[in-house]
mmCIF file of C-alpha atoms in Angstrom:
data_model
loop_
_atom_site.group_PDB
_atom_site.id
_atom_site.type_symbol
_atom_site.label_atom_id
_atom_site.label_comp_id
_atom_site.label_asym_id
_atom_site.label_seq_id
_atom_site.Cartn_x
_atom_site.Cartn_y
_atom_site.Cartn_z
ATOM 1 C CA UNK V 1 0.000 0.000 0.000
ATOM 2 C CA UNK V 2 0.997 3.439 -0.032
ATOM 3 C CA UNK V 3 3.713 4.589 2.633
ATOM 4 C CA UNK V 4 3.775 8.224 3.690
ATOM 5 C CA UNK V 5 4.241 11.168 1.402
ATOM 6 C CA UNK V 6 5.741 14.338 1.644
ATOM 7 C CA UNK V 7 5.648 17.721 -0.849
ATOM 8 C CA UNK V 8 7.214 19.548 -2.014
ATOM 9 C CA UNK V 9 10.134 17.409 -2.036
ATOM 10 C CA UNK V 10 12.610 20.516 -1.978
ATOM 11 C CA UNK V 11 12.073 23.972 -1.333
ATOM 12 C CA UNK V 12 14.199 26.822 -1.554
ATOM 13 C CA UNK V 13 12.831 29.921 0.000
ATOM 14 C CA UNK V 14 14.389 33.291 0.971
ATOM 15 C CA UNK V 15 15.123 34.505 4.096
ATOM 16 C CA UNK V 16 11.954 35.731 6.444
ATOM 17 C CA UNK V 17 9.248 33.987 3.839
ATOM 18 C CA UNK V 18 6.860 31.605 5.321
ATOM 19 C CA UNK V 19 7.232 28.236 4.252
ATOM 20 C CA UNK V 20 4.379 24.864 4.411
ATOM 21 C CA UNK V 21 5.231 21.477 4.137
ATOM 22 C CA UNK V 22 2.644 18.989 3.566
ATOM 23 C CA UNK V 23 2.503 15.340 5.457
ATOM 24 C CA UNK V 24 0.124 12.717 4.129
ATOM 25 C CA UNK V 25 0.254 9.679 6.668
ATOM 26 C CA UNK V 26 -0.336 6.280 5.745
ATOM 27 C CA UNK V 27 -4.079 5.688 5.841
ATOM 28 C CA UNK V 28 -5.556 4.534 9.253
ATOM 29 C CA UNK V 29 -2.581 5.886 10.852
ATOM 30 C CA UNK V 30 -4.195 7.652 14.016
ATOM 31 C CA UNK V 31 -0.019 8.914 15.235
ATOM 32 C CA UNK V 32 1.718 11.436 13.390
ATOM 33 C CA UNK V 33 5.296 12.877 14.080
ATOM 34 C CA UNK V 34 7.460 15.531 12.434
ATOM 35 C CA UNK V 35 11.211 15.843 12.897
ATOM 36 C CA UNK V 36 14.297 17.219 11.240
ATOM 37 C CA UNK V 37 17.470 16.571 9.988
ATOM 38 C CA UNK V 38 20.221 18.973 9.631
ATOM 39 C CA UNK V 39 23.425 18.299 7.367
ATOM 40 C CA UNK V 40 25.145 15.441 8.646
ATOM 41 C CA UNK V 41 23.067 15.515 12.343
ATOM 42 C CA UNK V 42 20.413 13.165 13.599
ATOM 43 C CA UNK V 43 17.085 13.850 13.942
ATOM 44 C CA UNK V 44 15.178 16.306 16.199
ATOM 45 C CA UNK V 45 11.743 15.586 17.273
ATOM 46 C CA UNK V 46 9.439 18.614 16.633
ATOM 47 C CA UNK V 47 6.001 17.971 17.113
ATOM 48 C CA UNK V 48 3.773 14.643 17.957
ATOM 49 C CA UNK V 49 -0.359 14.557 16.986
ATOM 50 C CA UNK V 50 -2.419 11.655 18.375
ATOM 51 C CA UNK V 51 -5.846 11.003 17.109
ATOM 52 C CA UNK V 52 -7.519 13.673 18.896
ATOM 53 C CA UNK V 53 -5.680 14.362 21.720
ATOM 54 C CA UNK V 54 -3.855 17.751 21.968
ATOM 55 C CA UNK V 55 -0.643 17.862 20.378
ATOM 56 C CA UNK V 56 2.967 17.210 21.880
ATOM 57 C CA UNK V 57 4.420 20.390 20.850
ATOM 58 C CA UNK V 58 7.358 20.172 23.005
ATOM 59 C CA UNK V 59 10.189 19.649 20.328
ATOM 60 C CA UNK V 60 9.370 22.612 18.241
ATOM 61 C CA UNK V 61 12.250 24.959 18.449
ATOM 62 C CA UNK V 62 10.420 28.502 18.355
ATOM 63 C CA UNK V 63 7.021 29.843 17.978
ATOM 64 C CA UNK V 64 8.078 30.859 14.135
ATOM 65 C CA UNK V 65 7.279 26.813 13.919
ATOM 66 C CA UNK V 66 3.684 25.769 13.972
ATOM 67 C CA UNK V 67 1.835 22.470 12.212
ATOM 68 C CA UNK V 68 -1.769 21.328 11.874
ATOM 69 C CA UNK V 69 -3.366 18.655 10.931
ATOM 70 C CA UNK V 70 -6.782 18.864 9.520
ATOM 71 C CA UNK V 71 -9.522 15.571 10.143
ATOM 72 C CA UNK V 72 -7.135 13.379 11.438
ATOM 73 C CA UNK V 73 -5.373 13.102 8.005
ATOM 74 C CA UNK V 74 -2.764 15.500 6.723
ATOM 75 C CA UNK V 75 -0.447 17.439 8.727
ATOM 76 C CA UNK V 76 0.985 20.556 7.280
ATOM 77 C CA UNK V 77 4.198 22.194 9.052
ATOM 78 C CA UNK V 78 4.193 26.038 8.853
ATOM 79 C CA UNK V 79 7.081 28.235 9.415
ATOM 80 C CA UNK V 80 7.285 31.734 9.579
ATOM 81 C CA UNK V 81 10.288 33.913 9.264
ATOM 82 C CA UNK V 82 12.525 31.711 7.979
ATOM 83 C CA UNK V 83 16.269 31.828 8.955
ATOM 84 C CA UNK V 84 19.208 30.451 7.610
ATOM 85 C CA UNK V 85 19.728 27.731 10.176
ATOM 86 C CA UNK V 86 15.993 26.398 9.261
ATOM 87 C CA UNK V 87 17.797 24.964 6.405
ATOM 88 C CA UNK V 88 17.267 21.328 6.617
ATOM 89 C CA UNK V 89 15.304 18.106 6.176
ATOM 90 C CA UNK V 90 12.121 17.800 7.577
ATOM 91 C CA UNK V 91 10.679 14.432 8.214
ATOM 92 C CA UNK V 92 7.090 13.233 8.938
ATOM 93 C CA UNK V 93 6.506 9.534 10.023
ATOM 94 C CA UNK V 94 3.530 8.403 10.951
ATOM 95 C CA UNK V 95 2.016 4.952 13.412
ATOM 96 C CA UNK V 96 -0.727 3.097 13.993
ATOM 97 C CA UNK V 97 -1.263 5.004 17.520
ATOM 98 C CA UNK V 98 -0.575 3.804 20.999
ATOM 99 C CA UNK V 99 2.839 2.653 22.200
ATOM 100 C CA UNK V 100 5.220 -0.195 21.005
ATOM 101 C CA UNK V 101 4.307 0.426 17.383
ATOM 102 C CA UNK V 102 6.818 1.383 14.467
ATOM 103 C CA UNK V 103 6.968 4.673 12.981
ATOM 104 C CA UNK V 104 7.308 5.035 8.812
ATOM 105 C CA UNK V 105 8.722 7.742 7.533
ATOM 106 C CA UNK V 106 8.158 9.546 4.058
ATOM 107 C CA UNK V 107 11.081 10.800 2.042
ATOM 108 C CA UNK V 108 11.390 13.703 3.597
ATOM 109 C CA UNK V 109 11.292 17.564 2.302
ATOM 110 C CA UNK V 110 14.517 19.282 2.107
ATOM 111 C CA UNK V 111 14.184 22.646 2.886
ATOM 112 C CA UNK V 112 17.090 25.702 1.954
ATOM 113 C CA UNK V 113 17.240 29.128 3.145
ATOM 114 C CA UNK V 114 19.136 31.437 1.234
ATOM 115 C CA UNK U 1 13.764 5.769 27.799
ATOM 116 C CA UNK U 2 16.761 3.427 28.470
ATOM 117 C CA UNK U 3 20.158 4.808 26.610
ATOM 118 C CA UNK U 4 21.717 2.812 23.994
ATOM 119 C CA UNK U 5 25.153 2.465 23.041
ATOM 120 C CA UNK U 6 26.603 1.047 19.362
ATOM 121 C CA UNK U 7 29.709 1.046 17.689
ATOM 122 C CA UNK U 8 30.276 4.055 15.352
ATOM 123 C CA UNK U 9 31.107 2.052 12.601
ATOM 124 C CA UNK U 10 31.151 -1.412 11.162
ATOM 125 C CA UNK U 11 32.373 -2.935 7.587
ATOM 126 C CA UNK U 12 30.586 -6.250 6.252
ATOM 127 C CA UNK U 13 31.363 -8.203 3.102
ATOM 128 C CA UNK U 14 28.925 -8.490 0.662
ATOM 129 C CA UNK U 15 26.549 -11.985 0.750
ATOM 130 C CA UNK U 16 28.071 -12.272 4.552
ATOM 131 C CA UNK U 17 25.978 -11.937 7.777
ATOM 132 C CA UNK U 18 25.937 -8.572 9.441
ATOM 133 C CA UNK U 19 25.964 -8.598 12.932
ATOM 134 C CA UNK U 20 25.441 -5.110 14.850
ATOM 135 C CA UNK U 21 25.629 -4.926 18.569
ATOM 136 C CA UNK U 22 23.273 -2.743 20.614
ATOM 137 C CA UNK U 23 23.810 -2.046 24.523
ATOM 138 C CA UNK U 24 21.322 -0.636 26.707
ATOM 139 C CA UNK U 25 22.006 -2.039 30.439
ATOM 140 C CA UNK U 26 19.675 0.456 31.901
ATOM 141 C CA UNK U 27 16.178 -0.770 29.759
ATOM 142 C CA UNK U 28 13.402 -0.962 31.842
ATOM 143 C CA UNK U 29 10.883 -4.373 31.760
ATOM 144 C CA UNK U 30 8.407 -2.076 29.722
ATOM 145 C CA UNK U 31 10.608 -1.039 27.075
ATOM 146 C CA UNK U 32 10.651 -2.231 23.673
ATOM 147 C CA UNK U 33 14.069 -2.408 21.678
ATOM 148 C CA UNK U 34 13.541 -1.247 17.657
ATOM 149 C CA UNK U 35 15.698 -0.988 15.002
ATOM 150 C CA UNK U 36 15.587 1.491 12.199
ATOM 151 C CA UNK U 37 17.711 2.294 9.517
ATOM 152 C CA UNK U 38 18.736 5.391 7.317
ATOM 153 C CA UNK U 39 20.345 5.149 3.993
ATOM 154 C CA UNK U 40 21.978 7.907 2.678
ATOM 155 C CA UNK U 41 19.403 10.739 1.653
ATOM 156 C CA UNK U 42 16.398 9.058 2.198
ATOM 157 C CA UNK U 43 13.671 8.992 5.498
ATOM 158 C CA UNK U 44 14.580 6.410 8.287
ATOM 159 C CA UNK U 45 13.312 2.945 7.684
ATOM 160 C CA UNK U 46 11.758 0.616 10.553
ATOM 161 C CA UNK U 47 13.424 -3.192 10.470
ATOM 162 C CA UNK U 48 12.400 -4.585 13.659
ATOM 163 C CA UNK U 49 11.262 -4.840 16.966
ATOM 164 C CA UNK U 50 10.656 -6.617 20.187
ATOM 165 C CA UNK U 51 10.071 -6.833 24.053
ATOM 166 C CA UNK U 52 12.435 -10.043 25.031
ATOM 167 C CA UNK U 53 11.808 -12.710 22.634
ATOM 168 C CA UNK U 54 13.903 -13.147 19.273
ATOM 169 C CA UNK U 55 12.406 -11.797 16.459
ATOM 170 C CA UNK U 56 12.523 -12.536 12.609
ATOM 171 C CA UNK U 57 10.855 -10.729 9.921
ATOM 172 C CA UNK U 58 11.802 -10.266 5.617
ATOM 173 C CA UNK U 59 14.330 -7.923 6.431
ATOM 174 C CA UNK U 60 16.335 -9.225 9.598
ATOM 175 C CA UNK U 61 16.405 -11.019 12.799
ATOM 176 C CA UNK U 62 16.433 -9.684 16.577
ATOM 177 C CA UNK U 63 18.622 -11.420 18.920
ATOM 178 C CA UNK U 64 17.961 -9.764 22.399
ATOM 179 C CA UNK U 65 20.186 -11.449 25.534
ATOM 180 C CA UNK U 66 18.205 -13.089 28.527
ATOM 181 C CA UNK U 67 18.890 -9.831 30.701
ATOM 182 C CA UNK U 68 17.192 -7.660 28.384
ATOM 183 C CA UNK U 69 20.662 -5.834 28.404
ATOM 184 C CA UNK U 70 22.092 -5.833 24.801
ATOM 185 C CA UNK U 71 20.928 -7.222 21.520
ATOM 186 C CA UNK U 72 22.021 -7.568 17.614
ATOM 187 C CA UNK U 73 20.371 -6.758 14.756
ATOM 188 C CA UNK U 74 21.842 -9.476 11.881
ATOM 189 C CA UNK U 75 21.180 -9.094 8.288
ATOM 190 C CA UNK U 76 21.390 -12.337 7.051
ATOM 191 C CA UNK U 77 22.869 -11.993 3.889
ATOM 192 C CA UNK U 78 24.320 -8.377 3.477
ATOM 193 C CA UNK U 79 23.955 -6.572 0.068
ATOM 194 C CA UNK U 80 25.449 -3.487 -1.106
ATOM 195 C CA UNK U 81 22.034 -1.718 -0.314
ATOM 196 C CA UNK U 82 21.797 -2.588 2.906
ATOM 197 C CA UNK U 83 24.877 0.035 3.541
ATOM 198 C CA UNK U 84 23.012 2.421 5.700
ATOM 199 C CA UNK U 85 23.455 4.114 9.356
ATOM 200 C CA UNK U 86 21.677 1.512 11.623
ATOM 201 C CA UNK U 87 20.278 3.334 14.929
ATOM 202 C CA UNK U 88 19.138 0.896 17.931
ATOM 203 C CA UNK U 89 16.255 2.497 19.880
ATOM 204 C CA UNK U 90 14.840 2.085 23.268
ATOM 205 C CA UNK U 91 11.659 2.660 23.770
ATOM 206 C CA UNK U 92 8.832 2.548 26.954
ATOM 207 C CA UNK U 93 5.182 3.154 27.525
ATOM 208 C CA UNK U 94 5.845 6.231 29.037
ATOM 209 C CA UNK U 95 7.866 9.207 28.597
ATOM 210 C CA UNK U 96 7.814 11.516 25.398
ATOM 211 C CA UNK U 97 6.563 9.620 22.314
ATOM 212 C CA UNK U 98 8.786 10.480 19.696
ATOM 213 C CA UNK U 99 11.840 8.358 19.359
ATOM 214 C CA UNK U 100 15.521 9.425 20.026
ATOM 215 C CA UNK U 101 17.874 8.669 17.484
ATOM 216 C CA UNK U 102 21.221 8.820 18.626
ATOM 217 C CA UNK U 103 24.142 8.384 16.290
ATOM 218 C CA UNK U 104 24.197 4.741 14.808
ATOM 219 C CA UNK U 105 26.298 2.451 13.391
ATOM 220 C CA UNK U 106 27.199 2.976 10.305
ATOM 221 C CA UNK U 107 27.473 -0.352 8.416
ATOM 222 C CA UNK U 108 29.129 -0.225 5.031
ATOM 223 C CA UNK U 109 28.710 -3.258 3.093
ATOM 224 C CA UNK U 110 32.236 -3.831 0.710
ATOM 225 C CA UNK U 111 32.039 -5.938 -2.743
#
């Protein structure tokens, strides 16, 4: 079946614009997770959405970062202002909810501010 | 979440059995041991996972000690795709839900 996807797959943006970046989970997937990736680092949790439940917001660096996700579905990953040391790959993974479950990831969007 | 400790690096020949060591002395009865992998510009990629008994799937097998306190991840039969960073995760019912990737092992799989 389909796994999760992730557009645009690379963005290139200027300095203070406001970027999105759109998650589609796998389907029935009730967990959804965003991290990133900077150039050669590992990955930093930003933000975790459960079914319902209020969001675990407790990775996202700075309130310039922000995501929503609309009906349970999609998750879209907004942020404003964007500085140079935004630049890098965000990651969205979702799971079929409640612990001891894997995570899949999509491919990723890589994101560059000039 | 219990730490975990790997080697930074490993080399495996090609069509030979990968073996890749994970410690984590401190896991907790609760906590689940998973596997994930990352090859090189892509998203991380689940393998495997499990409590305290050995685990098989497509991709690999689980080995996890009677103490709970280390495990291996083996690829059977290493190919040249399977060179990747290979990140052994701890992870419990409670506690933040996201996982913690620390830095891996990176296996690199020679012809």
């Amino acid at each position: 079946g389909a796994g999760v996807s992730q557009s645009p797959s690379n963005k290139v943006t200027e300095k203070g614009k406001d970027v999105e970046l759109r998650c589609d989970p796998i389907s029935g997937h009730t967990a959804l997770y965003w991290y990133r990736q900077s150039l050669g680092q590992g990955l930093e949790f930003l933000i975790y959405f459960q079914g319902n439940s209020a969001p675990d917001k407790s990775g996202l660096p700075s309130d310039r970062f922000s995501a929503e996700r609309t009906g349970g579905s999609v998750s879209t990953l907004t942020i404003q202002r964007t500085q140079q040391e935004d630049s890098a790959v965000y990651l969205c993974a979702s799971s079929s909810g409640g612990w001891g479950g894997a995570q899949y990831f999509g491919p990723g969007t890589r994101l560059t501010v000039l | 979440d219990a730490k975990t400790t790997q080697p930074t690096s490993m080399d495996c020949a090609e069509g030979r059995a990968a073996n890749l060591p994970c410690n984590h002395s401190t896991i907790s009865g609760n906590e689940y041991v998973y596997w994930y992998r990352q090859i090189h510009s892509q998203g991380p990629q689940y393998i495997i996972h499990g409590l305290k008994n050995n685990e098989t799937n497509e991709m690999a097998s689980l080995i996890i000690t009677e103490d709970r306190k280390s495990s291996t991840l083996i690829l059977p039969h290493a190919t040249l795709r399977d060179t990747a960073v290979y990140y052994c995760i701890v992870k419990g019912q409670t506690g933040a839900n996201n996982l913690f990737f620390g830095t891996g092992t990176r296996l690199t799989v020679i012809p």
